[in-house]
Amino acid sequence: DGMGNLRITEKGLKLEGDSEFLKPLYAKEIRSRPGNPLYFQSARNVTVNILNEKTKVLTRLVTGPQAVEAHSQKFEVKTLSGKLLFSADDNEVVVGAERLRVLGAEGTVFPKSIETPNVRADPFKELRLESPTRALVMEAPKGIEINAEAGSLKATCRTELRLESKDGEITLNSAKIKLPNLPQGSSSSAGSRQKIYELCVCPNGRLFLSQAGTSSTCQINTSVCL
C-alpha cells in the first residue's frame, strides 16, 4: 500500500502533498493530479537536460534567478495548431506571427541592414524613417516606391537633399510644382515691375529666376551662378 504520503498504484507511484528527493529521481513520466498544476521549485535553478545514448547533453533548459536559458541547435515557439511563431538558430531568427509589435519608446534598433518588402505604419499613424546621427540608405534592385495615399510626404535634412538617377530620368508630376526660395537675378530693366520670370539653370545645376524679357535674360544674370 505504500508508506505515509507515498502510495503504490497500478499506474505507478502516487505522492500526496509536497515531495523532496535528496538524490536523483528516475521516472518515465511526472504529472500532477488531474485538474491541478505541477510545480518544480528550487532554491537555485531548475535544469532540464535531454541526453543521447552516450549521456551527452543535446538540449538544455535552465531557469535560474537571473534568466531563462535554452541551449540547443534550434529554438522554436509554436501555437497549439502547430503554426510557427518564433524560431532561432545559428543562421537566422524567424518571427512567424502575422504582426511584430515593438512597444519600446525608443523603437527598434538595427545595427546593420534590414531587408523587407514593405514598411508601413499602423492605421491612422504616421510613418517616420529617421537617422539622427548617420545617413539613411534605401536600396532596391527594381525600384523604391514611397506612397502616402491620404496625406503628404515630407523629406527634411540638415545639409543637402539630392535626387539622382544614373541611367534614367527624374519626373516631377504634379498640378503645381513650387520652388519658393529660388534666388533672383538682378533686373535687366530698372523700371520693370512685371512678375513674369524665366527659370534659368547654371552650369553647376543651380536654378535661379530672372525677369522675363522679349528674349532670354539668363545670360544677363549669370552672376547668381558664382
mmCIF file with all atom_site columns, C-alpha atoms in Angstrom:
data_model
loop_
_atom_site.group_PDB
_atom_site.id
_atom_site.type_symbol
_atom_site.label_atom_id
_atom_site.label_alt_id
_atom_site.label_comp_id
_atom_site.label_asym_id
_atom_site.label_entity_id
_atom_site.label_seq_id
_atom_site.pdbx_PDB_ins_code
_atom_site.Cartn_x
_atom_site.Cartn_y
_atom_site.Cartn_z
_atom_site.occupancy
_atom_site.B_iso_or_equiv
_atom_site.pdbx_formal_charge
_atom_site.auth_seq_id
_atom_site.auth_comp_id
_atom_site.auth_asym_id
_atom_site.auth_atom_id
_atom_site.pdbx_PDB_model_num
ATOM 1   C CA . ASP A 1 1   ? 0.000  0.000   0.000   1.00 0.00 ? 1   ASP A CA 1
ATOM 2   C CA . GLY A 1 2   ? 2.949  2.320   0.470   1.00 0.00 ? 2   GLY A CA 1
ATOM 3   C CA . MET A 1 3   ? 4.208  4.477   3.336   1.00 0.00 ? 3   MET A CA 1
ATOM 4   C CA . GLY A 1 4   ? 2.685  7.735   4.509   1.00 0.00 ? 4   GLY A CA 1
ATOM 5   C CA . ASN A 1 5   ? 2.073  10.071  1.561   1.00 0.00 ? 5   ASN A CA 1
ATOM 6   C CA . LEU A 1 6   ? 3.642  7.614   -0.889  1.00 0.00 ? 6   LEU A CA 1
ATOM 7   C CA . ARG A 1 7   ? 1.133  5.243   -2.491  1.00 0.00 ? 7   ARG A CA 1
ATOM 8   C CA . ILE A 1 8   ? 1.785  2.397   -4.889  1.00 0.00 ? 8   ILE A CA 1
ATOM 9   C CA . THR A 1 9   ? -0.943 2.092   -7.558  1.00 0.00 ? 9   THR A CA 1
ATOM 10  C CA . GLU A 1 10  ? -1.417 0.215   -10.812 1.00 0.00 ? 10  GLU A CA 1
ATOM 11  C CA . LYS A 1 11  ? -0.197 3.294   -12.726 1.00 0.00 ? 11  LYS A CA 1
ATOM 12  C CA . GLY A 1 12  ? 2.915  3.819   -10.589 1.00 0.00 ? 12  GLY A CA 1
ATOM 13  C CA . LEU A 1 13  ? 3.779  5.853   -7.509  1.00 0.00 ? 13  LEU A CA 1
ATOM 14  C CA . LYS A 1 14  ? 1.388  8.470   -6.143  1.00 0.00 ? 14  LYS A CA 1
ATOM 15  C CA . LEU A 1 15  ? 2.639  11.197  -3.798  1.00 0.00 ? 15  LEU A CA 1
ATOM 16  C CA . GLU A 1 16  ? 0.283  13.278  -1.685  1.00 0.00 ? 16  GLU A CA 1
ATOM 17  C CA . GLY A 1 17  ? 1.420  16.826  -0.854  1.00 0.00 ? 17  GLY A CA 1
ATOM 18  C CA . ASP A 1 18  ? 4.931  18.240  -1.285  1.00 0.00 ? 18  ASP A CA 1
ATOM 19  C CA . SER A 1 19  ? 7.778  15.870  -2.145  1.00 0.00 ? 19  SER A CA 1
ATOM 20  C CA . GLU A 1 20  ? 11.519 16.261  -1.726  1.00 0.00 ? 20  GLU A CA 1
ATOM 21  C CA . PHE A 1 21  ? 14.174 13.973  -3.242  1.00 0.00 ? 21  PHE A CA 1
ATOM 22  C CA . LEU A 1 22  ? 17.736 14.189  -1.933  1.00 0.00 ? 22  LEU A CA 1
ATOM 23  C CA . LYS A 1 23  ? 19.193 12.155  -4.812  1.00 0.00 ? 23  LYS A CA 1
ATOM 24  C CA . PRO A 1 24  ? 18.282 11.749  -8.488  1.00 0.00 ? 24  PRO A CA 1
ATOM 25  C CA . LEU A 1 25  ? 14.771 10.580  -9.397  1.00 0.00 ? 25  LEU A CA 1
ATOM 26  C CA . TYR A 1 26  ? 14.380 8.406   -12.489 1.00 0.00 ? 26  TYR A CA 1
ATOM 27  C CA . ALA A 1 27  ? 10.897 8.240   -13.968 1.00 0.00 ? 27  ALA A CA 1
ATOM 28  C CA . LYS A 1 28  ? 9.307  7.829   -17.386 1.00 0.00 ? 28  LYS A CA 1
ATOM 29  C CA . GLU A 1 29  ? 6.607  10.429  -16.706 1.00 0.00 ? 29  GLU A CA 1
ATOM 30  C CA . ILE A 1 30  ? 5.914  13.007  -13.996 1.00 0.00 ? 30  ILE A CA 1
ATOM 31  C CA . ARG A 1 31  ? 2.440  14.530  -13.874 1.00 0.00 ? 31  ARG A CA 1
ATOM 32  C CA . SER A 1 32  ? 0.144  16.244  -11.423 1.00 0.00 ? 32  SER A CA 1
ATOM 33  C CA . ARG A 1 33  ? -3.248 15.201  -10.172 1.00 0.00 ? 33  ARG A CA 1
ATOM 34  C CA . PRO A 1 34  ? -5.967 15.826  -12.815 1.00 0.00 ? 34  PRO A CA 1
ATOM 35  C CA . GLY A 1 35  ? -7.115 19.424  -12.598 1.00 0.00 ? 35  GLY A CA 1
ATOM 36  C CA . ASN A 1 36  ? -4.126 20.586  -10.500 1.00 0.00 ? 36  ASN A CA 1
ATOM 37  C CA . PRO A 1 37  ? -0.936 22.338  -11.617 1.00 0.00 ? 37  PRO A CA 1
ATOM 38  C CA . LEU A 1 38  ? 2.550  20.810  -11.451 1.00 0.00 ? 38  LEU A CA 1
ATOM 39  C CA . TYR A 1 39  ? 5.230  22.816  -9.631  1.00 0.00 ? 39  TYR A CA 1
ATOM 40  C CA . PHE A 1 40  ? 9.014  22.492  -9.786  1.00 0.00 ? 40  PHE A CA 1
ATOM 41  C CA . GLN A 1 41  ? 10.621 24.502  -7.004  1.00 0.00 ? 41  GLN A CA 1
ATOM 42  C CA . SER A 1 42  ? 14.328 25.020  -6.306  1.00 0.00 ? 42  SER A CA 1
ATOM 43  C CA . ALA A 1 43  ? 16.452 27.317  -4.177  1.00 0.00 ? 43  ALA A CA 1
ATOM 44  C CA . ARG A 1 44  ? 18.885 27.854  -7.087  1.00 0.00 ? 44  ARG A CA 1
ATOM 45  C CA . ASN A 1 45  ? 17.682 26.833  -10.532 1.00 0.00 ? 45  ASN A CA 1
ATOM 46  C CA . VAL A 1 46  ? 15.747 24.147  -12.382 1.00 0.00 ? 46  VAL A CA 1
ATOM 47  C CA . THR A 1 47  ? 17.577 22.436  -15.247 1.00 0.00 ? 47  THR A CA 1
ATOM 48  C CA . VAL A 1 48  ? 16.066 20.087  -17.823 1.00 0.00 ? 48  VAL A CA 1
ATOM 49  C CA . ASN A 1 49  ? 18.550 18.089  -19.919 1.00 0.00 ? 49  ASN A CA 1
ATOM 50  C CA . ILE A 1 50  ? 17.969 15.853  -22.938 1.00 0.00 ? 50  ILE A CA 1
ATOM 51  C CA . LEU A 1 51  ? 20.757 13.262  -23.301 1.00 0.00 ? 51  LEU A CA 1
ATOM 52  C CA . ASN A 1 52  ? 21.742 10.853  -26.034 1.00 0.00 ? 52  ASN A CA 1
ATOM 53  C CA . GLU A 1 53  ? 22.734 7.229   -25.547 1.00 0.00 ? 53  GLU A CA 1
ATOM 54  C CA . LYS A 1 54  ? 26.250 8.350   -24.598 1.00 0.00 ? 54  LYS A CA 1
ATOM 55  C CA . THR A 1 55  ? 24.883 10.675  -21.869 1.00 0.00 ? 55  THR A CA 1
ATOM 56  C CA . LYS A 1 56  ? 25.903 13.732  -23.905 1.00 0.00 ? 56  LYS A CA 1
ATOM 57  C CA . VAL A 1 57  ? 23.663 16.760  -23.460 1.00 0.00 ? 57  VAL A CA 1
ATOM 58  C CA . LEU A 1 58  ? 21.721 17.534  -26.637 1.00 0.00 ? 58  LEU A CA 1
ATOM 59  C CA . THR A 1 59  ? 19.271 20.128  -25.279 1.00 0.00 ? 59  THR A CA 1
ATOM 60  C CA . ARG A 1 60  ? 19.270 22.052  -22.014 1.00 0.00 ? 60  ARG A CA 1
ATOM 61  C CA . LEU A 1 61  ? 16.708 24.382  -20.459 1.00 0.00 ? 61  LEU A CA 1
ATOM 62  C CA . VAL A 1 62  ? 17.854 26.337  -17.398 1.00 0.00 ? 62  VAL A CA 1
ATOM 63  C CA . THR A 1 63  ? 15.529 28.526  -15.338 1.00 0.00 ? 63  THR A CA 1
ATOM 64  C CA . GLY A 1 64  ? 17.636 30.474  -12.865 1.00 0.00 ? 64  GLY A CA 1
ATOM 65  C CA . PRO A 1 65  ? 17.313 33.543  -10.646 1.00 0.00 ? 65  PRO A CA 1
ATOM 66  C CA . GLN A 1 66  ? 18.759 35.821  -13.343 1.00 0.00 ? 66  GLN A CA 1
ATOM 67  C CA . ALA A 1 67  ? 17.409 34.443  -16.618 1.00 0.00 ? 67  ALA A CA 1
ATOM 68  C CA . VAL A 1 68  ? 15.823 31.569  -18.508 1.00 0.00 ? 68  VAL A CA 1
ATOM 69  C CA . GLU A 1 69  ? 18.325 29.966  -20.896 1.00 0.00 ? 69  GLU A CA 1
ATOM 70  C CA . ALA A 1 70  ? 17.749 27.457  -23.678 1.00 0.00 ? 70  ALA A CA 1
ATOM 71  C CA . HIS A 1 71  ? 20.752 25.613  -25.147 1.00 0.00 ? 71  HIS A CA 1
ATOM 72  C CA . SER A 1 72  ? 20.025 23.736  -28.377 1.00 0.00 ? 72  SER A CA 1
ATOM 73  C CA . GLN A 1 73  ? 20.720 23.798  -32.093 1.00 0.00 ? 73  GLN A CA 1
ATOM 74  C CA . LYS A 1 74  ? 17.345 25.426  -32.730 1.00 0.00 ? 74  LYS A CA 1
ATOM 75  C CA . PHE A 1 75  ? 14.701 27.109  -30.568 1.00 0.00 ? 75  PHE A CA 1
ATOM 76  C CA . GLU A 1 76  ? 11.051 27.196  -31.698 1.00 0.00 ? 76  GLU A CA 1
ATOM 77  C CA . VAL A 1 77  ? 7.785  28.566  -30.337 1.00 0.00 ? 77  VAL A CA 1
ATOM 78  C CA . LYS A 1 78  ? 4.570  27.248  -31.908 1.00 0.00 ? 78  LYS A CA 1
ATOM 79  C CA . THR A 1 79  ? 0.842  27.582  -31.364 1.00 0.00 ? 79  THR A CA 1
ATOM 80  C CA . LEU A 1 80  ? -1.386 24.681  -30.349 1.00 0.00 ? 80  LEU A CA 1
ATOM 81  C CA . SER A 1 81  ? -2.243 24.167  -34.013 1.00 0.00 ? 81  SER A CA 1
ATOM 82  C CA . GLY A 1 82  ? 1.450  23.857  -34.921 1.00 0.00 ? 82  GLY A CA 1
ATOM 83  C CA . LYS A 1 83  ? 1.938  27.284  -36.533 1.00 0.00 ? 83  LYS A CA 1
ATOM 84  C CA . LEU A 1 84  ? 5.455  28.657  -36.092 1.00 0.00 ? 84  LEU A CA 1
ATOM 85  C CA . LEU A 1 85  ? 5.549  31.893  -34.078 1.00 0.00 ? 85  LEU A CA 1
ATOM 86  C CA . PHE A 1 86  ? 9.278  32.232  -33.399 1.00 0.00 ? 86  PHE A CA 1
ATOM 87  C CA . SER A 1 87  ? 12.449 30.303  -34.186 1.00 0.00 ? 87  SER A CA 1
ATOM 88  C CA . ALA A 1 88  ? 16.165 30.940  -33.752 1.00 0.00 ? 88  ALA A CA 1
ATOM 89  C CA . ASP A 1 89  ? 19.325 29.109  -34.800 1.00 0.00 ? 89  ASP A CA 1
ATOM 90  C CA . ASP A 1 90  ? 22.899 29.932  -35.818 1.00 0.00 ? 90  ASP A CA 1
ATOM 91  C CA . ASN A 1 91  ? 21.840 31.262  -39.230 1.00 0.00 ? 91  ASN A CA 1
ATOM 92  C CA . GLU A 1 92  ? 18.687 33.308  -38.650 1.00 0.00 ? 92  GLU A CA 1
ATOM 93  C CA . VAL A 1 93  ? 15.846 34.352  -36.367 1.00 0.00 ? 93  VAL A CA 1
ATOM 94  C CA . VAL A 1 94  ? 12.330 33.965  -37.775 1.00 0.00 ? 94  VAL A CA 1
ATOM 95  C CA . VAL A 1 95  ? 9.185  35.656  -36.473 1.00 0.00 ? 95  VAL A CA 1
ATOM 96  C CA . GLY A 1 96  ? 6.211  33.812  -37.939 1.00 0.00 ? 96  GLY A CA 1
ATOM 97  C CA . ALA A 1 97  ? 3.413  35.864  -36.349 1.00 0.00 ? 97  ALA A CA 1
ATOM 98  C CA . GLU A 1 98  ? 1.147  37.961  -38.544 1.00 0.00 ? 98  GLU A CA 1
ATOM 99  C CA . ARG A 1 99  ? 2.405  41.158  -36.921 1.00 0.00 ? 99  ARG A CA 1
ATOM 100 C CA . LEU A 1 100 ? 5.507  42.069  -34.922 1.00 0.00 ? 100 LEU A CA 1
ATOM 101 C CA . ARG A 1 101 ? 4.875  44.870  -32.410 1.00 0.00 ? 101 ARG A CA 1
ATOM 102 C CA . VAL A 1 102 ? 7.714  46.678  -30.638 1.00 0.00 ? 102 VAL A CA 1
ATOM 103 C CA . LEU A 1 103 ? 6.324  48.610  -27.673 1.00 0.00 ? 103 LEU A CA 1
ATOM 104 C CA . GLY A 1 104 ? 9.548  50.286  -26.522 1.00 0.00 ? 104 GLY A CA 1
ATOM 105 C CA . ALA A 1 105 ? 9.579  54.082  -26.535 1.00 0.00 ? 105 ALA A CA 1
ATOM 106 C CA . GLU A 1 106 ? 12.854 54.160  -28.499 1.00 0.00 ? 106 GLU A CA 1
ATOM 107 C CA . GLY A 1 107 ? 11.516 51.899  -31.273 1.00 0.00 ? 107 GLY A CA 1
ATOM 108 C CA . THR A 1 108 ? 13.619 49.218  -32.967 1.00 0.00 ? 108 THR A CA 1
ATOM 109 C CA . VAL A 1 109 ? 17.397 49.436  -33.457 1.00 0.00 ? 109 VAL A CA 1
ATOM 110 C CA . PHE A 1 110 ? 19.087 47.567  -36.334 1.00 0.00 ? 110 PHE A CA 1
ATOM 111 C CA . PRO A 1 111 ? 22.912 47.923  -36.094 1.00 0.00 ? 111 PRO A CA 1
ATOM 112 C CA . LYS A 1 112 ? 23.250 46.655  -39.677 1.00 0.00 ? 112 LYS A CA 1
ATOM 113 C CA . SER A 1 113 ? 20.867 46.399  -42.628 1.00 0.00 ? 113 SER A CA 1
ATOM 114 C CA . ILE A 1 114 ? 17.200 45.393  -42.647 1.00 0.00 ? 114 ILE A CA 1
ATOM 115 C CA . GLU A 1 115 ? 15.595 43.575  -45.583 1.00 0.00 ? 115 GLU A CA 1
ATOM 116 C CA . THR A 1 116 ? 11.823 43.825  -46.048 1.00 0.00 ? 116 THR A CA 1
ATOM 117 C CA . PRO A 1 117 ? 9.371  44.182  -48.963 1.00 0.00 ? 117 PRO A CA 1
ATOM 118 C CA . ASN A 1 118 ? 7.142  46.676  -47.131 1.00 0.00 ? 118 ASN A CA 1
ATOM 119 C CA . VAL A 1 119 ? 7.493  49.290  -44.376 1.00 0.00 ? 119 VAL A CA 1
ATOM 120 C CA . ARG A 1 120 ? 4.263  50.828  -43.146 1.00 0.00 ? 120 ARG A CA 1
ATOM 121 C CA . ALA A 1 121 ? 2.764  52.391  -40.032 1.00 0.00 ? 121 ALA A CA 1
ATOM 122 C CA . ASP A 1 122 ? -0.342 51.369  -38.102 1.00 0.00 ? 122 ASP A CA 1
ATOM 123 C CA . PRO A 1 123 ? -3.676 52.681  -39.453 1.00 0.00 ? 123 PRO A CA 1
ATOM 124 C CA . PHE A 1 124 ? -4.080 56.432  -38.817 1.00 0.00 ? 124 PHE A CA 1
ATOM 125 C CA . LYS A 1 125 ? -0.462 56.650  -37.591 1.00 0.00 ? 125 LYS A CA 1
ATOM 126 C CA . GLU A 1 126 ? 2.487  58.444  -39.179 1.00 0.00 ? 126 GLU A CA 1
ATOM 127 C CA . LEU A 1 127 ? 5.455  56.550  -40.625 1.00 0.00 ? 127 LEU A CA 1
ATOM 128 C CA . ARG A 1 128 ? 8.791  58.142  -39.824 1.00 0.00 ? 128 ARG A CA 1
ATOM 129 C CA . LEU A 1 129 ? 12.167 56.952  -41.107 1.00 0.00 ? 129 LEU A CA 1
ATOM 130 C CA . GLU A 1 130 ? 14.931 58.862  -39.352 1.00 0.00 ? 130 GLU A CA 1
ATOM 131 C CA . SER A 1 131 ? 18.690 58.648  -38.845 1.00 0.00 ? 131 SER A CA 1
ATOM 132 C CA . PRO A 1 132 ? 19.617 61.238  -36.172 1.00 0.00 ? 132 PRO A CA 1
ATOM 133 C CA . THR A 1 133 ? 23.411 60.923  -36.425 1.00 0.00 ? 133 THR A CA 1
ATOM 134 C CA . ARG A 1 134 ? 24.181 58.991  -39.635 1.00 0.00 ? 134 ARG A CA 1
ATOM 135 C CA . ALA A 1 135 ? 22.830 58.527  -43.155 1.00 0.00 ? 135 ALA A CA 1
ATOM 136 C CA . LEU A 1 136 ? 19.645 56.706  -44.126 1.00 0.00 ? 136 LEU A CA 1
ATOM 137 C CA . VAL A 1 137 ? 20.124 54.467  -47.171 1.00 0.00 ? 137 VAL A CA 1
ATOM 138 C CA . MET A 1 138 ? 17.351 52.635  -49.047 1.00 0.00 ? 138 MET A CA 1
ATOM 139 C CA . GLU A 1 139 ? 18.349 50.293  -51.880 1.00 0.00 ? 139 GLU A CA 1
ATOM 140 C CA . ALA A 1 140 ? 16.322 48.042  -54.183 1.00 0.00 ? 140 ALA A CA 1
ATOM 141 C CA . PRO A 1 141 ? 17.297 46.372  -57.495 1.00 0.00 ? 141 PRO A CA 1
ATOM 142 C CA . LYS A 1 142 ? 13.886 47.050  -59.078 1.00 0.00 ? 142 LYS A CA 1
ATOM 143 C CA . GLY A 1 143 ? 12.923 50.406  -57.605 1.00 0.00 ? 143 GLY A CA 1
ATOM 144 C CA . ILE A 1 144 ? 11.661 52.016  -54.411 1.00 0.00 ? 144 ILE A CA 1
ATOM 145 C CA . GLU A 1 145 ? 8.086  53.259  -54.057 1.00 0.00 ? 145 GLU A CA 1
ATOM 146 C CA . ILE A 1 146 ? 7.115  55.816  -51.408 1.00 0.00 ? 146 ILE A CA 1
ATOM 147 C CA . ASN A 1 147 ? 3.355  56.306  -51.267 1.00 0.00 ? 147 ASN A CA 1
ATOM 148 C CA . ALA A 1 148 ? 1.142  58.414  -48.987 1.00 0.00 ? 148 ALA A CA 1
ATOM 149 C CA . GLU A 1 149 ? -2.411 57.826  -50.185 1.00 0.00 ? 149 GLU A CA 1
ATOM 150 C CA . ALA A 1 150 ? -4.256 60.086  -47.735 1.00 0.00 ? 150 ALA A CA 1
ATOM 151 C CA . GLY A 1 151 ? -1.666 62.646  -46.698 1.00 0.00 ? 151 GLY A CA 1
ATOM 152 C CA . SER A 1 152 ? 1.514  64.480  -47.544 1.00 0.00 ? 152 SER A CA 1
ATOM 153 C CA . LEU A 1 153 ? 5.101  63.287  -47.856 1.00 0.00 ? 153 LEU A CA 1
ATOM 154 C CA . LYS A 1 154 ? 7.883  65.260  -46.182 1.00 0.00 ? 154 LYS A CA 1
ATOM 155 C CA . ALA A 1 155 ? 11.649 64.809  -46.514 1.00 0.00 ? 155 ALA A CA 1
ATOM 156 C CA . THR A 1 156 ? 13.969 67.051  -44.494 1.00 0.00 ? 156 THR A CA 1
ATOM 157 C CA . CYS A 1 157 ? 17.719 67.098  -43.887 1.00 0.00 ? 157 CYS A CA 1
ATOM 158 C CA . ARG A 1 158 ? 20.334 69.403  -42.367 1.00 0.00 ? 158 ARG A CA 1
ATOM 159 C CA . THR A 1 159 ? 22.706 69.948  -45.310 1.00 0.00 ? 159 THR A CA 1
ATOM 160 C CA . GLU A 1 160 ? 21.523 68.918  -48.785 1.00 0.00 ? 160 GLU A CA 1
ATOM 161 C CA . LEU A 1 161 ? 18.880 66.706  -50.394 1.00 0.00 ? 161 LEU A CA 1
ATOM 162 C CA . ARG A 1 162 ? 19.925 65.048  -53.647 1.00 0.00 ? 162 ARG A CA 1
ATOM 163 C CA . LEU A 1 163 ? 17.778 63.239  -56.207 1.00 0.00 ? 163 LEU A CA 1
ATOM 164 C CA . GLU A 1 164 ? 19.997 61.300  -58.594 1.00 0.00 ? 164 GLU A CA 1
ATOM 165 C CA . SER A 1 165 ? 19.221 58.881  -61.409 1.00 0.00 ? 165 SER A CA 1
ATOM 166 C CA . LYS A 1 166 ? 22.224 57.235  -63.086 1.00 0.00 ? 166 LYS A CA 1
ATOM 167 C CA . ASP A 1 167 ? 20.576 55.717  -66.170 1.00 0.00 ? 167 ASP A CA 1
ATOM 168 C CA . GLY A 1 168 ? 17.033 57.099  -66.187 1.00 0.00 ? 168 GLY A CA 1
ATOM 169 C CA . GLU A 1 169 ? 15.176 60.318  -65.532 1.00 0.00 ? 169 GLU A CA 1
ATOM 170 C CA . ILE A 1 170 ? 13.535 62.136  -62.633 1.00 0.00 ? 170 ILE A CA 1
ATOM 171 C CA . THR A 1 171 ? 9.915  63.136  -63.203 1.00 0.00 ? 171 THR A CA 1
ATOM 172 C CA . LEU A 1 172 ? 8.021  65.673  -61.091 1.00 0.00 ? 172 LEU A CA 1
ATOM 173 C CA . ASN A 1 173 ? 4.373  65.056  -61.989 1.00 0.00 ? 173 ASN A CA 1
ATOM 174 C CA . SER A 1 174 ? 2.002  67.403  -60.195 1.00 0.00 ? 174 SER A CA 1
ATOM 175 C CA . ALA A 1 175 ? -0.626 70.028  -60.907 1.00 0.00 ? 175 ALA A CA 1
ATOM 176 C CA . LYS A 1 176 ? 1.599  72.565  -59.123 1.00 0.00 ? 176 LYS A CA 1
ATOM 177 C CA . ILE A 1 177 ? 5.368  72.498  -58.646 1.00 0.00 ? 177 ILE A CA 1
ATOM 178 C CA . LYS A 1 178 ? 6.676  75.230  -56.347 1.00 0.00 ? 178 LYS A CA 1
ATOM 179 C CA . LEU A 1 179 ? 10.265 76.328  -55.733 1.00 0.00 ? 179 LEU A CA 1
ATOM 180 C CA . PRO A 1 180 ? 9.608  79.253  -53.381 1.00 0.00 ? 180 PRO A CA 1
ATOM 181 C CA . ASN A 1 181 ? 13.181 80.057  -52.306 1.00 0.00 ? 181 ASN A CA 1
ATOM 182 C CA . LEU A 1 182 ? 14.975 80.291  -55.658 1.00 0.00 ? 182 LEU A CA 1
ATOM 183 C CA . PRO A 1 183 ? 17.394 83.238  -55.856 1.00 0.00 ? 183 PRO A CA 1
ATOM 184 C CA . GLN A 1 184 ? 16.590 86.045  -58.282 1.00 0.00 ? 184 GLN A CA 1
ATOM 185 C CA . GLY A 1 185 ? 18.975 87.726  -60.646 1.00 0.00 ? 185 GLY A CA 1
ATOM 186 C CA . SER A 1 186 ? 19.235 91.495  -60.902 1.00 0.00 ? 186 SER A CA 1
ATOM 187 C CA . SER A 1 187 ? 16.577 93.129  -63.081 1.00 0.00 ? 187 SER A CA 1
ATOM 188 C CA . SER A 1 188 ? 17.638 93.841  -66.652 1.00 0.00 ? 188 SER A CA 1
ATOM 189 C CA . SER A 1 189 ? 15.384 96.906  -66.725 1.00 0.00 ? 189 SER A CA 1
ATOM 190 C CA . ALA A 1 190 ? 15.326 99.333  -63.812 1.00 0.00 ? 190 ALA A CA 1
ATOM 191 C CA . GLY A 1 191 ? 11.716 100.376 -64.410 1.00 0.00 ? 191 GLY A CA 1
ATOM 192 C CA . SER A 1 192 ? 10.273 96.959  -64.975 1.00 0.00 ? 192 SER A CA 1
ATOM 193 C CA . ARG A 1 193 ? 7.975  95.648  -62.248 1.00 0.00 ? 193 ARG A CA 1
ATOM 194 C CA . GLN A 1 194 ? 6.499  92.671  -64.060 1.00 0.00 ? 194 GLN A CA 1
ATOM 195 C CA . LYS A 1 195 ? 6.029  89.396  -62.138 1.00 0.00 ? 195 LYS A CA 1
ATOM 196 C CA . ILE A 1 196 ? 6.831  87.073  -65.010 1.00 0.00 ? 196 ILE A CA 1
ATOM 197 C CA . TYR A 1 197 ? 10.112 85.244  -64.602 1.00 0.00 ? 197 TYR A CA 1
ATOM 198 C CA . GLU A 1 198 ? 12.290 82.929  -66.602 1.00 0.00 ? 198 GLU A CA 1
ATOM 199 C CA . LEU A 1 199 ? 13.684 79.793  -64.949 1.00 0.00 ? 199 LEU A CA 1
ATOM 200 C CA . CYS A 1 200 ? 17.432 79.594  -65.555 1.00 0.00 ? 200 CYS A CA 1
ATOM 201 C CA . VAL A 1 201 ? 19.969 76.834  -64.956 1.00 0.00 ? 201 VAL A CA 1
ATOM 202 C CA . CYS A 1 202 ? 23.618 77.445  -64.081 1.00 0.00 ? 202 CYS A CA 1
ATOM 203 C CA . PRO A 1 203 ? 26.381 75.180  -65.463 1.00 0.00 ? 203 PRO A CA 1
ATOM 204 C CA . ASN A 1 204 ? 26.694 73.637  -61.992 1.00 0.00 ? 204 ASN A CA 1
ATOM 205 C CA . GLY A 1 205 ? 22.970 72.805  -61.981 1.00 0.00 ? 205 GLY A CA 1
ATOM 206 C CA . ARG A 1 206 ? 21.786 75.615  -59.705 1.00 0.00 ? 206 ARG A CA 1
ATOM 207 C CA . LEU A 1 207 ? 18.394 77.140  -60.549 1.00 0.00 ? 207 LEU A CA 1
ATOM 208 C CA . PHE A 1 208 ? 17.530 80.813  -60.321 1.00 0.00 ? 208 PHE A CA 1
ATOM 209 C CA . LEU A 1 209 ? 14.884 83.247  -61.544 1.00 0.00 ? 209 LEU A CA 1
ATOM 210 C CA . SER A 1 210 ? 15.338 86.084  -63.985 1.00 0.00 ? 210 SER A CA 1
ATOM 211 C CA . GLN A 1 211 ? 12.726 88.621  -65.043 1.00 0.00 ? 211 GLN A CA 1
ATOM 212 C CA . ALA A 1 212 ? 11.459 87.571  -68.435 1.00 0.00 ? 212 ALA A CA 1
ATOM 213 C CA . GLY A 1 213 ? 12.046 89.727  -71.490 1.00 0.00 ? 213 GLY A CA 1
ATOM 214 C CA . THR A 1 214 ? 11.476 89.556  -75.227 1.00 0.00 ? 214 THR A CA 1
ATOM 215 C CA . SER A 1 215 ? 14.422 87.158  -75.338 1.00 0.00 ? 215 SER A CA 1
ATOM 216 C CA . SER A 1 216 ? 16.190 85.077  -72.731 1.00 0.00 ? 216 SER A CA 1
ATOM 217 C CA . THR A 1 217 ? 17.609 87.078  -69.826 1.00 0.00 ? 217 THR A CA 1
ATOM 218 C CA . CYS A 1 218 ? 19.503 84.207  -68.189 1.00 0.00 ? 218 CYS A CA 1
ATOM 219 C CA . GLN A 1 219 ? 22.826 85.342  -69.657 1.00 0.00 ? 219 GLN A CA 1
ATOM 220 C CA . ILE A 1 220 ? 22.412 88.765  -68.060 1.00 0.00 ? 220 ILE A CA 1
ATOM 221 C CA . ASN A 1 221 ? 22.074 87.284  -64.541 1.00 0.00 ? 221 ASN A CA 1
ATOM 222 C CA . THR A 1 222 ? 24.822 84.671  -64.623 1.00 0.00 ? 222 THR A CA 1
ATOM 223 C CA . SER A 1 223 ? 26.401 86.356  -61.583 1.00 0.00 ? 223 SER A CA 1
ATOM 224 C CA . VAL A 1 224 ? 23.986 84.283  -59.487 1.00 0.00 ? 224 VAL A CA 1
ATOM 225 C CA . CYS A 1 225 ? 25.899 81.149  -60.518 1.00 0.00 ? 225 CYS A CA 1
ATOM 226 C CA . LEU A 1 226 ? 29.121 82.355  -58.900 1.00 0.00 ? 226 LEU A CA 1
#
